[in-house]
Amino acid sequence: MVQLFHLTFTQGFFIGQLSVIVIVYIFLRFFLFCTKEELKNVQEESYPLSPSNEKSTTEFNDATHKVTPSLSEIYDVKTHEEESLDWFNVLVAQALSQIRQDAVSDDAALKKLQTLFNGKRKPSFLGPIHIKSISLGQRYPVFSNCRIQAQPDDTNGLRATMDLSLEDDIHFVVNTSAVLNVPRPAFAMLPVSLSVRIVHIRGKLSIYFSQSSKSAKRAYLNFTFDPDFDMGIEIQSLVGSRSKLQDIPKIAHIIETRIRKWFITRCVSPQFQQISIPNIWPSSAREGHRQKSTE
Amino acid sequence: MVQLFHLTFTQGFFIGQLSVIVIVYIFLRFFLFCTKEELKNVQEESYPLSPSNEKSTTEFNDATHKVTPSLSEIYDVKTHEEESLDWFNVLVAQALSQIRQDAVSDDAALKKLQTLFNGKRKPSFLGPIHIKSISLGQRYPVFSNCRIQAQPDDTNGLRATMDLSLEDDIHFVVNTSAVLNVPRPAFAMLPVSLSVRIVHIRGKLSIYFSQSSKSAKRAYLNFTFDPDFDMGIEIQSLVGSRSKLQDIPKIAHIIETRIRKWFITRCVSPQFQQISIPNIWPSSAREGHRQKSTE
């Protein structure tokens, strides 16, 4: 015991420090820290972390099934007034001016329409179709009176309906020829020149969601017009080589019907155009797919 | 001449028909129809098809450069009132309920967050992170007071700005452990349990177009928040195995800062999220690409 008292001040100083460190180590090691095995049991115990919400572990499965405020709390379909869409018109106008700008650059629109017209479905009695001029108009569509309505075929479903009015001058001029293949192919050609001009489109546009069914895993934003749309089309035609027959009603009628039919079979209810909404959650199917593609 | 009169009525009838056919044929052949060579010259002549618009051939190049009504004619930024967005809130609510539904199906959200947390960027002193529960909330964001403003850095550019308010309970509970790797790896573990809860987000959301530059050929719809957003985050923590330290301010502060930083570096101006707008006109580059891929 006596030797202890000959340890210098410095040694005492270090021993003192050491003792505290040992005590702290013992506290940490045996009260806070634990070994791997102990860790498992600790994390199995349910943590009463959110006192305000007693079941913290199975919360996930219940949360989304709690009573979610129905959409009618946000918007009362019967009483809500129609809303203006001027801000929306500005964004659409910017998008349209971008589309028109892209259409002009390296004659992209001209080429696309020319390829479309001279595609496989061009009737044999028509010669090659040349587009002489094309204009995607200068003005902008005006959307207005937006309101939410119940879906006609699904009372739970809601859709946004808005009035659309476009007064513009979208037109193109094409040259082609009617080919007489009797008595031999291309025996004679009837030159035809056409100017097609869309001067106004008025109608009711509906936007609605189609929820993805369990398997489909994709939701869609759909766009459709009501059948009572109004489209103003002006068609001029010039047929013949030396003497020309101008504005033959029959030709105008055929082309106008074709344009309307093209529009109705794509955009008028019950038909619709749709944009698919990416599913932000990777489903196991897609992950498997991504693993396969990365192997 | 006399023999002519012995031809029967029927022969006369046929000859009569033939003569008319010949006349019509001559008229069609020489006045309306032409040969292939003649067709070329006919179609080179300019067709005065749209009297109301004298230059029908070079119309395309001029049309889009005619004076396009400027956006200020549609929307006067200085005087226009703010517009309501209730219809927009309904569509956003439908999209959100779809996202929540997808998140629940086969625990997609749980898996995604777990993979994210245990990714490469997880610090070495942290053990595996287990998500005990997750909830994407039940209520819906409310957008309001939409107005068009000039872009701060581009006086020609316009953007739609709207107020966003979301009062909800988006939260998740995770279990992990702080690993002491001294004196040997995984020498001791400090169990940590965290509950992170986002209770409100308020701010100003701006939507604007970025026109595609000539080369880029893509336009984008951009979304960004103003820096003065307000996010209410509640963090609870439980540290320790036998005796537990609850709600250590330092941990709450670290996590809250991390969440804010994550949000600011992605969604707060000058950063932005963007959706690319498909270029509906195939440019020669892409067509070349498509031809190469189809060869």
Coordinates of C-alpha atoms in Angstrom, one line a residue:
Chain A
M1 CA 0.0 0.0 0.0
V2 CA 2.9 2.3 0.9
Q3 CA 4.4 2.2 -2.6
L4 CA 1.2 3.8 -3.9
F5 CA 2.1 7.1 -2.2
H6 CA 5.4 7.4 -4.0
L7 CA 3.5 7.6 -7.6
T8 CA 4.0 11.1 -8.9
F9 CA 1.2 13.6 -9.5
T10 CA 1.3 12.9 -13.2
Q11 CA 0.7 9.2 -12.7
G12 CA -2.2 9.9 -10.4
F13 CA -3.6 12.2 -13.0
F14 CA -3.6 9.4 -15.7
I15 CA -5.0 6.8 -13.4
G16 CA -7.9 9.1 -12.5
Q17 CA -8.6 9.7 -16.2
L18 CA -8.4 5.9 -16.8
S19 CA -10.9 5.1 -14.1
V20 CA -13.5 7.5 -15.5
I21 CA -13.0 6.1 -19.0
V22 CA -13.5 2.6 -17.6
I23 CA -16.8 3.6 -15.9
V24 CA -18.1 5.3 -19.1
Y25 CA -17.0 2.3 -21.1
I26 CA -18.9 -0.1 -18.8
F27 CA -22.0 2.1 -18.9
L28 CA -21.9 2.4 -22.7
R29 CA -20.9 -1.3 -23.2
F30 CA -23.6 -2.8 -21.0
F31 CA -26.4 -0.2 -21.0
L32 CA -26.3 1.4 -24.5
F33 CA -24.3 -0.9 -26.8
C34 CA -25.0 -4.5 -27.5
T35 CA -23.7 -7.4 -29.5
K36 CA -25.1 -8.4 -32.9
E37 CA -27.2 -11.2 -31.4
E38 CA -28.7 -8.8 -28.8
L39 CA -29.3 -6.3 -31.6
K40 CA -31.9 -8.6 -33.3
N41 CA -34.1 -9.0 -30.2
V42 CA -33.9 -5.3 -29.5
Q43 CA -35.2 -4.4 -32.9
E44 CA -37.9 -7.0 -32.8
E45 CA -39.5 -5.2 -29.9
S46 CA -42.2 -2.7 -31.1
Y47 CA -40.9 0.8 -30.6
P48 CA -43.6 3.1 -29.1
L49 CA -42.1 5.9 -31.2
S50 CA -45.2 7.8 -32.2
P51 CA -47.3 8.1 -29.0
S52 CA -49.9 10.0 -31.0
N53 CA -50.3 6.9 -33.3
E54 CA -50.2 3.7 -31.3
K55 CA -49.7 1.1 -34.0
S56 CA -46.4 2.1 -35.6
T57 CA -45.5 -1.2 -37.3
T58 CA -48.6 -2.2 -39.2
E59 CA -49.3 1.4 -39.9
F60 CA -48.4 1.1 -43.5
N61 CA -51.1 -1.3 -44.4
D62 CA -53.8 0.6 -42.7
A63 CA -52.7 4.2 -43.5
T64 CA -54.0 4.2 -47.0
H65 CA -57.2 2.4 -46.1
K66 CA -58.1 5.0 -43.4
V67 CA -61.0 7.1 -44.5
T68 CA -59.3 9.2 -47.3
P69 CA -61.2 12.5 -47.7
S70 CA -63.4 11.9 -50.8
L71 CA -62.9 14.2 -53.8
S72 CA -66.3 15.7 -53.2
E73 CA -64.8 17.4 -50.1
I74 CA -62.4 19.2 -52.3
Y75 CA -64.9 20.0 -55.1
D76 CA -68.7 19.9 -54.9
V77 CA -69.7 18.9 -58.4
K78 CA -73.2 20.3 -58.1
T79 CA -72.5 23.8 -56.8
H80 CA -69.0 24.6 -57.9
E81 CA -68.7 27.5 -60.4
E82 CA -66.9 27.2 -63.7
E83 CA -63.3 28.3 -63.5
S84 CA -61.2 30.4 -66.0
L85 CA -58.1 28.9 -67.7
D86 CA -56.2 31.9 -68.9
W87 CA -53.0 30.7 -67.3
F88 CA -53.4 27.4 -68.9
N89 CA -53.9 29.1 -72.3
V90 CA -50.5 30.8 -71.9
L91 CA -48.8 27.5 -71.3
V92 CA -50.6 25.8 -74.2
A93 CA -49.6 28.8 -76.4
Q94 CA -46.0 28.4 -75.5
A95 CA -46.1 24.7 -76.3
L96 CA -47.8 25.4 -79.6
S97 CA -45.3 28.1 -80.6
Q98 CA -42.6 25.5 -79.8
I99 CA -44.3 22.9 -82.0
R100 CA -44.7 25.4 -84.8
Q101 CA -41.0 26.4 -84.5
D102 CA -39.9 22.7 -84.6
A103 CA -42.3 22.2 -87.6
V104 CA -40.5 24.9 -89.6
S105 CA -37.0 23.8 -88.8
D106 CA -35.7 21.7 -91.7
D107 CA -39.3 21.4 -93.0
A108 CA -40.1 18.6 -90.5
A109 CA -43.9 19.1 -90.8
L110 CA -43.7 19.1 -94.6
K111 CA -41.8 15.8 -94.7
K112 CA -43.9 14.1 -92.1
L113 CA -47.2 15.0 -93.9
Q114 CA -45.7 14.0 -97.3
T115 CA -44.6 10.6 -95.8
L116 CA -48.0 10.2 -94.3
F117 CA -49.9 11.0 -97.5
N118 CA -47.7 8.7 -99.7
G119 CA -47.9 5.8 -97.2
K120 CA -49.1 2.3 -97.9
R121 CA -52.7 3.3 -97.6
K122 CA -52.7 5.7 -100.6
P123 CA -55.2 4.4 -103.1
S124 CA -53.7 3.1 -106.4
F125 CA -55.7 5.4 -108.6
L126 CA -53.8 8.4 -107.0
G127 CA -50.4 9.5 -108.2
P128 CA -47.7 10.8 -105.9
I129 CA -48.9 13.5 -103.5
H130 CA -46.7 16.6 -103.3
I131 CA -47.2 19.2 -100.6
K132 CA -46.8 22.7 -102.0
S133 CA -47.3 24.6 -98.8
I134 CA -48.3 24.1 -95.2
S135 CA -49.2 26.4 -92.4
L136 CA -49.9 25.4 -88.8
G137 CA -51.6 28.7 -88.1
Q138 CA -50.6 31.7 -86.0
R139 CA -53.3 32.0 -83.3
Y140 CA -53.7 30.0 -80.1
P141 CA -56.6 27.9 -78.8
V142 CA -58.6 29.4 -75.9
F143 CA -59.8 27.1 -73.1
S144 CA -62.4 28.3 -70.7
N145 CA -65.3 27.4 -68.3
C146 CA -63.6 24.5 -66.7
R147 CA -65.7 22.4 -64.4
I148 CA -65.5 18.9 -62.8
Q149 CA -68.3 16.5 -63.8
A150 CA -69.1 12.9 -63.0
Q151 CA -68.1 10.4 -65.6
P152 CA -71.1 9.3 -67.6
D153 CA -70.3 5.6 -67.4
D154 CA -68.7 5.5 -63.9
T155 CA -70.4 7.5 -61.1
N156 CA -67.3 7.4 -59.0
G157 CA -65.1 8.7 -61.8
L158 CA -64.6 12.5 -62.2
R159 CA -63.5 14.3 -65.3
A160 CA -62.5 18.0 -66.0
T161 CA -64.5 19.4 -68.9
M162 CA -63.5 22.7 -70.6
D163 CA -64.7 24.6 -73.6
L164 CA -62.2 24.9 -76.5
S165 CA -62.3 27.5 -79.2
L166 CA -59.7 27.9 -81.9
E167 CA -60.1 30.5 -84.7
D168 CA -57.1 30.1 -86.9
D169 CA -55.9 29.3 -90.4
I170 CA -54.3 25.9 -90.5
H171 CA -53.9 24.8 -94.1
F172 CA -51.9 22.9 -96.7
V173 CA -51.9 22.8 -100.5
V174 CA -51.2 19.5 -102.3
N175 CA -50.7 18.5 -105.9
T176 CA -51.5 15.0 -107.0
S177 CA -53.1 13.3 -110.0
A178 CA -55.9 10.8 -110.6
V179 CA -54.4 7.9 -112.6
L180 CA -56.4 6.1 -115.3
N181 CA -55.0 2.5 -115.4
V182 CA -57.3 1.4 -118.3
P183 CA -56.4 0.0 -120.9
R184 CA -52.9 0.0 -119.5
P185 CA -51.4 1.3 -116.2
A186 CA -50.9 5.0 -116.1
F187 CA -52.7 5.4 -119.4
A188 CA -53.7 8.9 -118.5
M189 CA -53.4 11.4 -115.6
L190 CA -55.9 13.9 -114.3
P191 CA -54.0 16.6 -112.4
V192 CA -55.7 17.6 -109.1
S193 CA -54.7 20.4 -106.8
L194 CA -56.2 20.8 -103.4
S195 CA -56.1 23.5 -100.7
V196 CA -57.5 22.3 -97.3
R197 CA -58.0 25.0 -94.7
I198 CA -59.2 24.5 -91.1
V199 CA -60.6 27.8 -89.9
H200 CA -62.1 27.0 -86.6
I201 CA -62.5 24.2 -84.0
R202 CA -65.0 24.5 -81.2
G203 CA -66.0 21.8 -78.7
K204 CA -65.9 20.5 -75.2
L205 CA -62.7 18.7 -74.2
S206 CA -62.7 16.3 -71.2
I207 CA -59.7 15.2 -69.3
Y208 CA -59.9 12.2 -66.9
F209 CA -57.9 9.6 -65.2
S210 CA -58.2 5.9 -65.9
Q211 CA -56.9 4.1 -62.8
S212 CA -54.6 1.2 -63.6
S213 CA -56.1 -2.1 -63.0
K214 CA -54.1 -4.4 -60.6
S215 CA -52.3 -6.1 -63.4
A216 CA -51.9 -3.2 -65.8
K217 CA -49.7 -1.2 -63.3
R218 CA -50.1 1.9 -65.5
A219 CA -52.5 4.8 -65.0
Y220 CA -53.5 7.0 -67.9
L221 CA -54.5 10.6 -68.5
N222 CA -57.2 10.6 -71.2
F223 CA -58.4 13.4 -73.5
T224 CA -61.6 13.3 -75.5
F225 CA -64.0 15.6 -77.3
D226 CA -67.8 15.5 -76.9
P227 CA -69.5 14.5 -80.1
D228 CA -71.1 17.9 -80.6
F229 CA -67.8 19.5 -81.8
D230 CA -67.8 22.0 -84.6
M231 CA -65.0 22.1 -87.2
G232 CA -64.9 24.7 -90.0
I233 CA -63.1 23.3 -93.0
E234 CA -62.7 25.1 -96.3
I235 CA -61.6 23.1 -99.3
Q236 CA -60.7 24.3 -102.8
S237 CA -59.9 22.1 -105.7
L238 CA -58.6 22.5 -109.2
V239 CA -58.9 19.6 -111.6
G240 CA -57.6 19.3 -115.1
S241 CA -54.6 20.3 -117.2
R242 CA -55.5 22.8 -120.0
S243 CA -59.0 23.6 -118.9
K244 CA -59.6 23.4 -115.2
L245 CA -62.7 22.6 -113.1
Q246 CA -62.6 24.6 -109.9
D247 CA -64.1 23.7 -106.5
I248 CA -65.9 20.5 -107.4
P249 CA -68.4 19.9 -104.5
K250 CA -68.0 16.2 -104.7
I251 CA -64.2 16.3 -104.0
A252 CA -64.7 18.9 -101.2
H253 CA -67.3 16.6 -99.6
I254 CA -65.1 13.5 -99.8
I255 CA -62.1 15.3 -98.3
E256 CA -64.1 17.0 -95.5
T257 CA -65.7 13.7 -94.6
R258 CA -62.2 12.0 -94.5
I259 CA -60.9 14.7 -92.2
R260 CA -63.9 14.6 -89.8
K261 CA -63.7 10.8 -89.8
W262 CA -60.0 10.9 -89.0
F263 CA -60.7 13.3 -86.1
I264 CA -63.8 11.3 -84.8
T265 CA -62.1 8.0 -84.9
R266 CA -59.2 9.3 -82.7
C267 CA -60.4 12.1 -80.5
V268 CA -64.2 12.1 -80.1
S269 CA -65.9 10.2 -77.3
P270 CA -66.0 7.2 -76.9
Q271 CA -62.5 7.3 -78.5
F272 CA -59.8 9.1 -76.7
Q273 CA -56.1 10.0 -76.8
Q274 CA -54.1 9.1 -73.7
I275 CA -50.8 9.8 -72.0
S276 CA -49.5 7.0 -69.7
I277 CA -48.4 8.1 -66.2
P278 CA -45.2 6.5 -65.2
N279 CA -45.5 4.3 -62.1
I280 CA -43.0 5.8 -59.8
W281 CA -42.8 2.6 -57.7
P282 CA -40.8 -0.2 -59.4
S283 CA -42.9 -3.3 -59.3
S284 CA -41.1 -6.6 -58.9
A285 CA -42.0 -7.4 -62.5
R286 CA -40.1 -4.4 -63.8
E287 CA -37.2 -4.9 -61.4
G288 CA -36.9 -8.5 -62.7
H289 CA -37.0 -7.0 -66.2
R290 CA -34.3 -4.5 -65.3
Q291 CA -32.1 -7.2 -63.7
K292 CA -32.5 -9.4 -66.8
S293 CA -31.5 -6.5 -69.1
T294 CA -28.5 -5.6 -66.9
E295 CA -27.2 -9.2 -66.8
Chain B
M1 CA -75.6 7.2 -149.3
V2 CA -78.6 5.1 -150.1
Q3 CA -77.2 2.0 -148.2
L4 CA -77.2 4.0 -145.1
F5 CA -80.9 4.0 -145.0
H6 CA -81.1 0.1 -145.0
L7 CA -79.2 0.1 -141.4
T8 CA -81.8 -1.0 -138.9
F9 CA -83.0 1.1 -135.9
T10 CA -80.7 -0.8 -133.5
Q11 CA -77.5 -0.1 -135.6
G12 CA -78.4 3.5 -135.7
F13 CA -78.9 3.5 -132.0
F14 CA -75.3 2.1 -131.4
I15 CA -73.6 4.4 -133.8
G16 CA -75.3 7.3 -132.1
Q17 CA -74.0 6.2 -128.8
L18 CA -70.5 5.7 -130.2
S19 CA -70.3 9.1 -131.6
V20 CA -71.1 10.7 -128.3
I21 CA -68.5 8.5 -126.6
V22 CA -65.9 9.6 -129.1
I23 CA -66.6 13.2 -128.5
V24 CA -66.5 12.9 -124.8
Y25 CA -63.2 10.9 -125.1
I26 CA -61.7 13.5 -127.3
F27 CA -62.7 16.3 -124.8
L28 CA -61.4 14.3 -121.8
R29 CA -58.2 13.1 -123.6
F30 CA -57.1 16.5 -124.9
F31 CA -58.7 19.0 -122.6
L32 CA -58.6 17.3 -119.1
F33 CA -56.2 14.4 -119.2
C34 CA -52.6 14.6 -120.2
T35 CA -49.5 12.3 -120.5
K36 CA -46.9 11.9 -117.8
E37 CA -44.6 14.4 -119.4
E38 CA -47.3 17.0 -119.7
L39 CA -48.2 16.4 -116.0
K40 CA -44.8 17.7 -114.9
N41 CA -45.2 21.1 -116.5
V42 CA -48.8 21.4 -115.3
Q43 CA -47.8 20.9 -111.7
E44 CA -44.8 23.3 -111.9
E45 CA -47.2 26.1 -112.7
S46 CA -48.3 28.0 -109.6
Y47 CA -52.0 27.2 -108.8
P48 CA -53.9 30.4 -107.8
L49 CA -55.9 28.2 -105.4
S50 CA -56.5 30.5 -102.6
P51 CA -57.6 33.8 -104.2
S52 CA -57.9 35.2 -100.7
N53 CA -54.2 34.5 -100.2
E54 CA -52.2 35.2 -103.3
K55 CA -48.8 33.5 -102.6
S56 CA -49.9 29.8 -102.2
T57 CA -46.5 28.1 -102.8
T58 CA -44.1 29.9 -100.5
E59 CA -46.8 30.3 -97.8
F60 CA -45.1 27.8 -95.5
N61 CA -42.0 29.7 -94.9
D62 CA -43.8 33.0 -94.3
A63 CA -46.8 31.8 -92.3
T64 CA -45.1 31.1 -89.1
H65 CA -43.1 34.3 -89.4
K66 CA -46.2 36.5 -89.9
V67 CA -46.9 38.6 -86.8
T68 CA -48.0 35.9 -84.3
P69 CA -50.3 37.4 -81.7
S70 CA -48.0 37.8 -78.7
L71 CA -48.9 36.0 -75.5
S72 CA -49.6 39.4 -73.9
E73 CA -52.7 39.6 -76.1
I74 CA -54.0 36.5 -74.4
Y75 CA -52.9 37.4 -70.9
D76 CA -52.0 40.8 -69.6
V77 CA -49.5 40.0 -66.9
K78 CA -49.9 43.4 -65.1
T79 CA -53.7 43.5 -64.7
H80 CA -54.9 39.9 -64.9
E81 CA -56.4 38.5 -61.7
E82 CA -55.3 35.4 -59.9
E83 CA -57.3 32.3 -61.0
S84 CA -58.6 29.4 -58.9
L85 CA -57.4 25.8 -59.5
D86 CA -60.1 23.6 -57.9
W87 CA -60.5 21.5 -61.1
F88 CA -56.7 21.0 -61.2
N89 CA -56.7 19.9 -57.5
V90 CA -59.2 17.2 -58.4
L91 CA -57.0 15.8 -61.1
V92 CA -53.9 16.0 -58.9
A93 CA -55.9 14.2 -56.1
Q94 CA -56.9 11.4 -58.5
A95 CA -53.2 11.0 -59.6
L96 CA -52.1 11.0 -56.0
S97 CA -54.6 8.4 -55.0
Q98 CA -53.4 6.3 -57.9
I99 CA -49.8 6.7 -56.7
R100 CA -50.8 5.7 -53.1
Q101 CA -52.7 2.7 -54.4
D102 CA -49.7 1.5 -56.5
A103 CA -47.4 2.2 -53.4
V104 CA -49.5 -0.2 -51.3
S105 CA -49.7 -3.0 -53.9
D106 CA -46.9 -5.5 -53.1
D107 CA -45.3 -3.1 -50.8
A108 CA -43.7 -1.2 -53.7
A109 CA -43.0 1.9 -51.7
L110 CA -41.5 0.0 -48.8
K111 CA -39.1 -1.8 -51.1
K112 CA -38.1 1.3 -53.0
L113 CA -37.3 3.3 -49.9
Q114 CA -35.4 0.3 -48.3
T115 CA -33.3 -0.1 -51.5
L116 CA -32.7 3.7 -51.5
F117 CA -31.6 3.8 -47.9
N118 CA -29.4 0.8 -48.1
G119 CA -27.8 2.0 -51.3
K120 CA -24.1 2.6 -52.0
R121 CA -24.2 6.0 -50.3
K122 CA -25.1 4.6 -46.9
P123 CA -22.2 5.6 -44.4
S124 CA -20.1 2.6 -43.1
F125 CA -20.9 3.5 -39.5
L126 CA -24.6 2.7 -40.1
G127 CA -25.9 -0.9 -39.9
P128 CA -28.7 -2.1 -42.3
I129 CA -31.7 0.2 -42.3
H130 CA -35.1 -1.6 -41.9
I131 CA -38.3 0.3 -42.6
K132 CA -40.9 -0.6 -40.1
S133 CA -43.8 1.4 -41.5
I134 CA -44.5 4.0 -44.1
S135 CA -47.5 6.1 -44.9
L136 CA -47.9 8.4 -47.9
G137 CA -50.6 10.4 -46.2
Q138 CA -54.3 10.7 -46.9
R139 CA -55.1 14.3 -47.8
Y140 CA -54.5 16.1 -51.0
P141 CA -52.5 19.2 -51.9
V142 CA -54.4 22.4 -52.6
F143 CA -53.2 24.6 -55.5
S144 CA -54.6 28.2 -55.7
N145 CA -54.1 31.7 -56.8
C146 CA -52.6 30.9 -60.2
R147 CA -51.1 33.8 -62.2
I148 CA -48.7 34.3 -65.1
Q149 CA -45.5 36.1 -64.3
A150 CA -42.5 37.2 -66.4
Q151 CA -39.5 34.9 -65.9
P152 CA -36.9 36.6 -63.6
D153 CA -34.0 35.9 -65.9
D154 CA -35.7 36.1 -69.3
T155 CA -38.2 38.9 -69.8
N156 CA -39.7 37.2 -72.8
G157 CA -40.3 34.0 -70.9
L158 CA -43.5 33.5 -69.0
R159 CA -44.2 31.2 -66.1
A160 CA -47.3 30.1 -64.3
T161 CA -47.0 30.5 -60.5
M162 CA -49.4 28.9 -58.0
D163 CA -49.6 28.7 -54.3
L164 CA -49.3 25.1 -52.9
S165 CA -50.5 24.0 -49.5
L166 CA -50.4 20.4 -48.2
E167 CA -51.4 19.6 -44.7
D168 CA -51.0 15.8 -44.3
D169 CA -49.2 13.1 -42.4
I170 CA -46.5 11.6 -44.6
H171 CA -44.2 9.5 -42.4
F172 CA -42.0 6.4 -42.1
V173 CA -40.4 4.6 -39.1
V174 CA -37.0 3.0 -39.6
N175 CA -34.7 0.9 -37.4
T176 CA -31.0 0.9 -37.8
S177 CA -27.8 0.8 -35.7
A178 CA -24.7 2.9 -35.3
V179 CA -21.8 0.5 -35.6
L180 CA -18.6 0.9 -33.6
N181 CA -15.8 -0.5 -35.8
V182 CA -13.0 0.1 -33.2
P183 CA -11.0 -1.9 -32.1
R184 CA -12.4 -4.4 -34.6
P185 CA -15.2 -4.1 -37.2
A186 CA -18.7 -4.3 -35.7
F187 CA -17.2 -4.3 -32.2
A188 CA -20.5 -2.9 -30.8
M189 CA -23.8 -1.7 -32.1
L190 CA -26.0 1.2 -31.0
P191 CA -29.6 0.6 -31.9
V192 CA -31.3 3.6 -33.3
S193 CA -35.0 3.9 -34.2
L194 CA -36.3 7.0 -36.1
S195 CA -39.8 8.3 -37.0
V196 CA -39.8 11.0 -39.6
R197 CA -43.1 12.8 -40.2
I198 CA -43.8 15.5 -42.8
V199 CA -46.9 17.4 -41.6
H200 CA -47.1 20.4 -44.0
I201 CA -45.6 21.8 -47.1
R202 CA -46.4 25.4 -48.2
G203 CA -44.8 27.3 -51.0
K204 CA -45.0 28.8 -54.5
L205 CA -44.7 26.4 -57.4
S206 CA -43.7 27.7 -60.8
I207 CA -44.3 25.9 -64.1
Y208 CA -42.6 27.2 -67.3
F209 CA -41.4 26.1 -70.7
S210 CA -37.8 26.0 -71.8
Q211 CA -37.8 26.2 -75.5
S212 CA -35.5 23.7 -77.2
S213 CA -32.5 25.2 -78.7
K214 CA -31.9 24.5 -82.4
S215 CA -29.7 21.5 -81.7
A216 CA -31.4 20.1 -78.7
K217 CA -34.7 19.4 -80.6
R218 CA -36.5 18.9 -77.2
A219 CA -38.7 21.2 -75.2
Y220 CA -39.2 20.8 -71.5
L221 CA -41.9 21.6 -69.0
N222 CA -40.1 22.7 -65.8
F223 CA -41.3 22.7 -62.2
T224 CA -39.6 24.6 -59.4
F225 CA -40.4 26.0 -55.9
D226 CA -39.5 29.5 -54.7
P227 CA -36.8 29.5 -52.0
D228 CA -39.3 30.8 -49.4
F229 CA -41.1 27.4 -49.0
D230 CA -42.1 26.1 -45.6
M231 CA -41.8 22.4 -44.7
G232 CA -43.0 21.1 -41.3
I233 CA -41.0 18.0 -40.3
E234 CA -41.4 16.2 -37.0
I235 CA -38.6 13.7 -36.0
Q236 CA -38.6 11.3 -33.1
S237 CA -35.6 9.2 -32.2
L238 CA -34.9 6.4 -29.7
V239 CA -31.3 5.4 -29.1
G240 CA -30.0 2.6 -27.0
S241 CA -30.7 -1.0 -26.1
R242 CA -31.6 -1.5 -22.4
S243 CA -31.8 2.2 -21.4
K244 CA -33.0 4.4 -24.3
L245 CA -32.4 8.1 -25.0
Q246 CA -35.5 9.6 -26.6
D247 CA -35.6 12.5 -29.1
I248 CA -32.0 13.6 -29.2
P249 CA -32.1 17.1 -30.7
K250 CA -28.8 16.6 -32.6
I251 CA -30.2 13.6 -34.5
A252 CA -33.4 15.4 -35.3
H253 CA -31.4 18.4 -36.6
I254 CA -29.1 16.2 -38.8
I255 CA -32.1 14.4 -40.4
E256 CA -34.2 17.5 -40.9
T257 CA -31.3 19.2 -42.6
R258 CA -30.7 16.2 -44.8
I259 CA -34.4 16.2 -45.9
R260 CA -34.4 19.9 -46.6
K261 CA -31.1 19.7 -48.5
W262 CA -32.5 16.7 -50.5
F263 CA -35.6 18.8 -51.4
I264 CA -33.6 22.1 -52.1
T265 CA -31.0 20.4 -54.4
R266 CA -33.8 19.0 -56.5
C267 CA -36.9 21.2 -56.5
V268 CA -36.1 24.7 -55.2
S269 CA -35.1 27.5 -57.7
P270 CA -32.6 27.6 -59.4
Q271 CA -32.9 23.8 -59.4
F272 CA -35.9 22.3 -61.1
Q273 CA -37.6 19.1 -62.1
Q274 CA -38.5 18.8 -65.8
I275 CA -40.6 16.6 -68.1
S276 CA -39.5 16.5 -71.7
I277 CA -42.1 17.2 -74.3
P278 CA -41.8 14.7 -77.2
N279 CA -41.0 16.5 -80.6
I280 CA -44.0 15.4 -82.7
W281 CA -42.0 16.1 -85.9
P282 CA -39.4 13.4 -86.7
S283 CA -36.2 15.3 -87.4
S284 CA -33.9 13.9 -90.1
A285 CA -31.5 12.8 -87.4
R286 CA -34.1 10.6 -85.7
E287 CA -35.3 9.2 -89.0
G288 CA -31.7 8.3 -89.9
H289 CA -31.5 6.7 -86.5
R290 CA -34.7 4.8 -87.1
Q291 CA -33.5 3.6 -90.5
K292 CA -30.3 2.4 -89.0
S293 CA -32.1 0.5 -86.3
T294 CA -34.4 -1.1 -88.8
E295 CA -31.6 -2.2 -91.1

